């Protein structure tokens, strides 16, 4: 089959690779009908995630048709149309029992490797390094799905792929970011990052009752999308974000702040940007946390800072004093996608949200390398790329 493979920093290639096959009785094989490039994939593309190997198949946002099932899979059948969540979860361990699917205790065969970096191992994930299991991803014609009796959700009506594809990751991720904010009527929520996850955090915050959502970015076309959703927007290259947020909230700061940017934050202050880039290049820190620092310093006393942007390791100059002395609550996590599949599918069916609004580019799988360049470099106002095998 054809698959999009990681070939080194800044390089991906569509190659012929062996077809996937059933390895465990709980497996299924899915013929991929739609897949997407995620902002998290760009961290792999840029070489910031360790334990990648040349030839690894990328992609953790995908859906398709079941073409084979293992003998222990009871809830899926050949011909079923499914969306596959990016965290691989057994459904039986203590973490899964608590709905914490992205930290499943049984799905990462390389848990010891992850423990060296993170202390404890999160769940395995599709197409996202050997530290997270080395599982082939879904930017391919076919994909093996472990624990298929737990993860995939069947799509049994006429909803188009583009309406449901993002149940695999970014729609639940944005929703979880808003949910972590414990939003109450009248709340003001600030979202750093107007990429697809940030857009879904904006939508989720409004659906949960926020009075005002402020979205912060530097790309006009992304800010326009947030404005269409009702957000107040700030271009951080034109305004001092903290001062602007204080002006909007009568000096208090937002009730909750969501970091939907993560480890490759860009920022307007050239000295701080150069500092973090230098530290990162010399491996004295792994992540550039400017958006997170600004969220902490901007949030009102006693407020919540929710982190859904991906971080890989270590930060420098994190304002822990502000967190402690100002009674801030810091919440973070890879999305527990399986927890949100049914309620968010119901929201899509009811017309509360159509996730396809984030898509700007549609390409065949053969053009995946061009899609990565478009998305990474924000060419042609690229917001989200969907690939069709």
PDB file of N, CA and C in Angstrom, residues 6 15-16 21-22 28 54 67 162 172 192 205 233 250 255 258 278 280 292 312 314 358:
ATOM      1  N   UNK A   6       7.804   9.319   7.498  1.00  0.00           N
ATOM      2  CA  UNK A   6       8.774  10.285   8.025  1.00  0.00           C
ATOM      3  C   UNK A   6      10.162   9.846   7.590  1.00  0.00           C
ATOM      4  N   UNK A  15       5.451   6.376   0.176  1.00  0.00           N
ATOM      5  CA  UNK A  15       6.182   5.189  -0.253  1.00  0.00           C
ATOM      6  C   UNK A  15       5.275   3.966  -0.284  1.00  0.00           C
ATOM      7  N   UNK A  16       5.736   2.937  -0.980  1.00  0.00           N
ATOM      8  CA  UNK A  16       5.088   1.637  -0.937  1.00  0.00           C
ATOM      9  C   UNK A  16       5.596   0.890   0.298  1.00  0.00           C
ATOM     10  N   UNK A  21      -1.741  -6.095   8.848  1.00  0.00           N
ATOM     11  CA  UNK A  21      -2.469  -7.347   9.045  1.00  0.00           C
ATOM     12  C   UNK A  21      -2.850  -7.496  10.507  1.00  0.00           C
ATOM     13  N   UNK A  22      -3.777  -8.387  10.771  1.00  0.00           N
ATOM     14  CA  UNK A  22      -4.218  -8.659  12.127  1.00  0.00           C
ATOM     15  C   UNK A  22      -3.078  -9.309  12.915  1.00  0.00           C
ATOM     16  N   UNK A  28      -8.429  -4.650  14.257  1.00  0.00           N
ATOM     17  CA  UNK A  28      -9.168  -4.537  13.005  1.00  0.00           C
ATOM     18  C   UNK A  28      -8.250  -3.874  11.991  1.00  0.00           C
ATOM     19  N   UNK A  54      13.409   6.563  10.578  1.00  0.00           N
ATOM     20  CA  UNK A  54      13.194   6.750   9.141  1.00  0.00           C
ATOM     21  C   UNK A  54      12.253   5.672   8.614  1.00  0.00           C
ATOM     22  N   UNK A  67     -12.262  -3.530   6.980  1.00  0.00           N
ATOM     23  CA  UNK A  67     -12.134  -4.576   5.964  1.00  0.00           C
ATOM     24  C   UNK A  67     -11.755  -5.924   6.564  1.00  0.00           C
ATOM     25  N   UNK A 162     -15.903  14.612   6.096  1.00  0.00           N
ATOM     26  CA  UNK A 162     -15.359  15.866   6.621  1.00  0.00           C
ATOM     27  C   UNK A 162     -16.133  16.379   7.835  1.00  0.00           C
ATOM     28  N   UNK A 172     -12.502  16.824  19.774  1.00  0.00           N
ATOM     29  CA  UNK A 172     -12.502  16.538  21.213  1.00  0.00           C
ATOM     30  C   UNK A 172     -11.418  17.286  21.984  1.00  0.00           C
ATOM     31  N   UNK A 192      -5.207  31.032  23.278  1.00  0.00           N
ATOM     32  CA  UNK A 192      -3.983  31.304  22.523  1.00  0.00           C
ATOM     33  C   UNK A 192      -3.889  30.284  21.399  1.00  0.00           C
ATOM     34  N   UNK A 205     -16.172  26.695  24.020  1.00  0.00           N
ATOM     35  CA  UNK A 205     -16.382  27.653  25.113  1.00  0.00           C
ATOM     36  C   UNK A 205     -17.718  28.355  24.976  1.00  0.00           C
ATOM     37  N   UNK A 233     -10.837  39.120  18.638  1.00  0.00           N
ATOM     38  CA  UNK A 233      -9.505  38.657  18.245  1.00  0.00           C
ATOM     39  C   UNK A 233      -8.429  39.685  18.563  1.00  0.00           C
ATOM     40  N   UNK A 250     -11.916  44.793  32.497  1.00  0.00           N
ATOM     41  CA  UNK A 250     -11.919  45.777  33.581  1.00  0.00           C
ATOM     42  C   UNK A 250     -10.783  45.544  34.569  1.00  0.00           C
ATOM     43  N   UNK A 255     -11.270  34.838  32.981  1.00  0.00           N
ATOM     44  CA  UNK A 255     -11.578  33.826  33.998  1.00  0.00           C
ATOM     45  C   UNK A 255     -10.836  32.526  33.729  1.00  0.00           C
ATOM     46  N   UNK A 258      -6.760  29.281  27.696  1.00  0.00           N
ATOM     47  CA  UNK A 258      -6.474  28.007  27.044  1.00  0.00           C
ATOM     48  C   UNK A 258      -5.246  28.169  26.151  1.00  0.00           C
ATOM     49  N   UNK A 278      17.344  29.660  20.843  1.00  0.00           N
ATOM     50  CA  UNK A 278      18.721  29.262  21.138  1.00  0.00           C
ATOM     51  C   UNK A 278      18.766  28.132  22.144  1.00  0.00           C
ATOM     52  N   UNK A 280      16.438  25.985  22.729  1.00  0.00           N
ATOM     53  CA  UNK A 280      15.901  24.797  22.088  1.00  0.00           C
ATOM     54  C   UNK A 280      16.922  24.161  21.149  1.00  0.00           C
ATOM     55  N   UNK A 292       2.217  29.823  26.851  1.00  0.00           N
ATOM     56  CA  UNK A 292       1.834  29.362  28.183  1.00  0.00           C
ATOM     57  C   UNK A 292       2.234  30.375  29.248  1.00  0.00           C
ATOM     58  N   UNK A 312       6.496  18.494  24.817  1.00  0.00           N
ATOM     59  CA  UNK A 312       7.225  17.230  24.749  1.00  0.00           C
ATOM     60  C   UNK A 312       8.133  16.986  25.934  1.00  0.00           C
ATOM     61  N   UNK A 314      10.725  19.815  28.435  1.00  0.00           N
ATOM     62  CA  UNK A 314      11.136  20.737  29.486  1.00  0.00           C
ATOM     63  C   UNK A 314      11.039  22.193  29.033  1.00  0.00           C
ATOM     64  N   UNK A 358     -13.040  24.162   9.444  1.00  0.00           N
ATOM     65  CA  UNK A 358     -11.606  24.444   9.585  1.00  0.00           C
ATOM     66  C   UNK A 358     -10.802  24.040   8.345  1.00  0.00           C
TER      67      UNK A 358
END
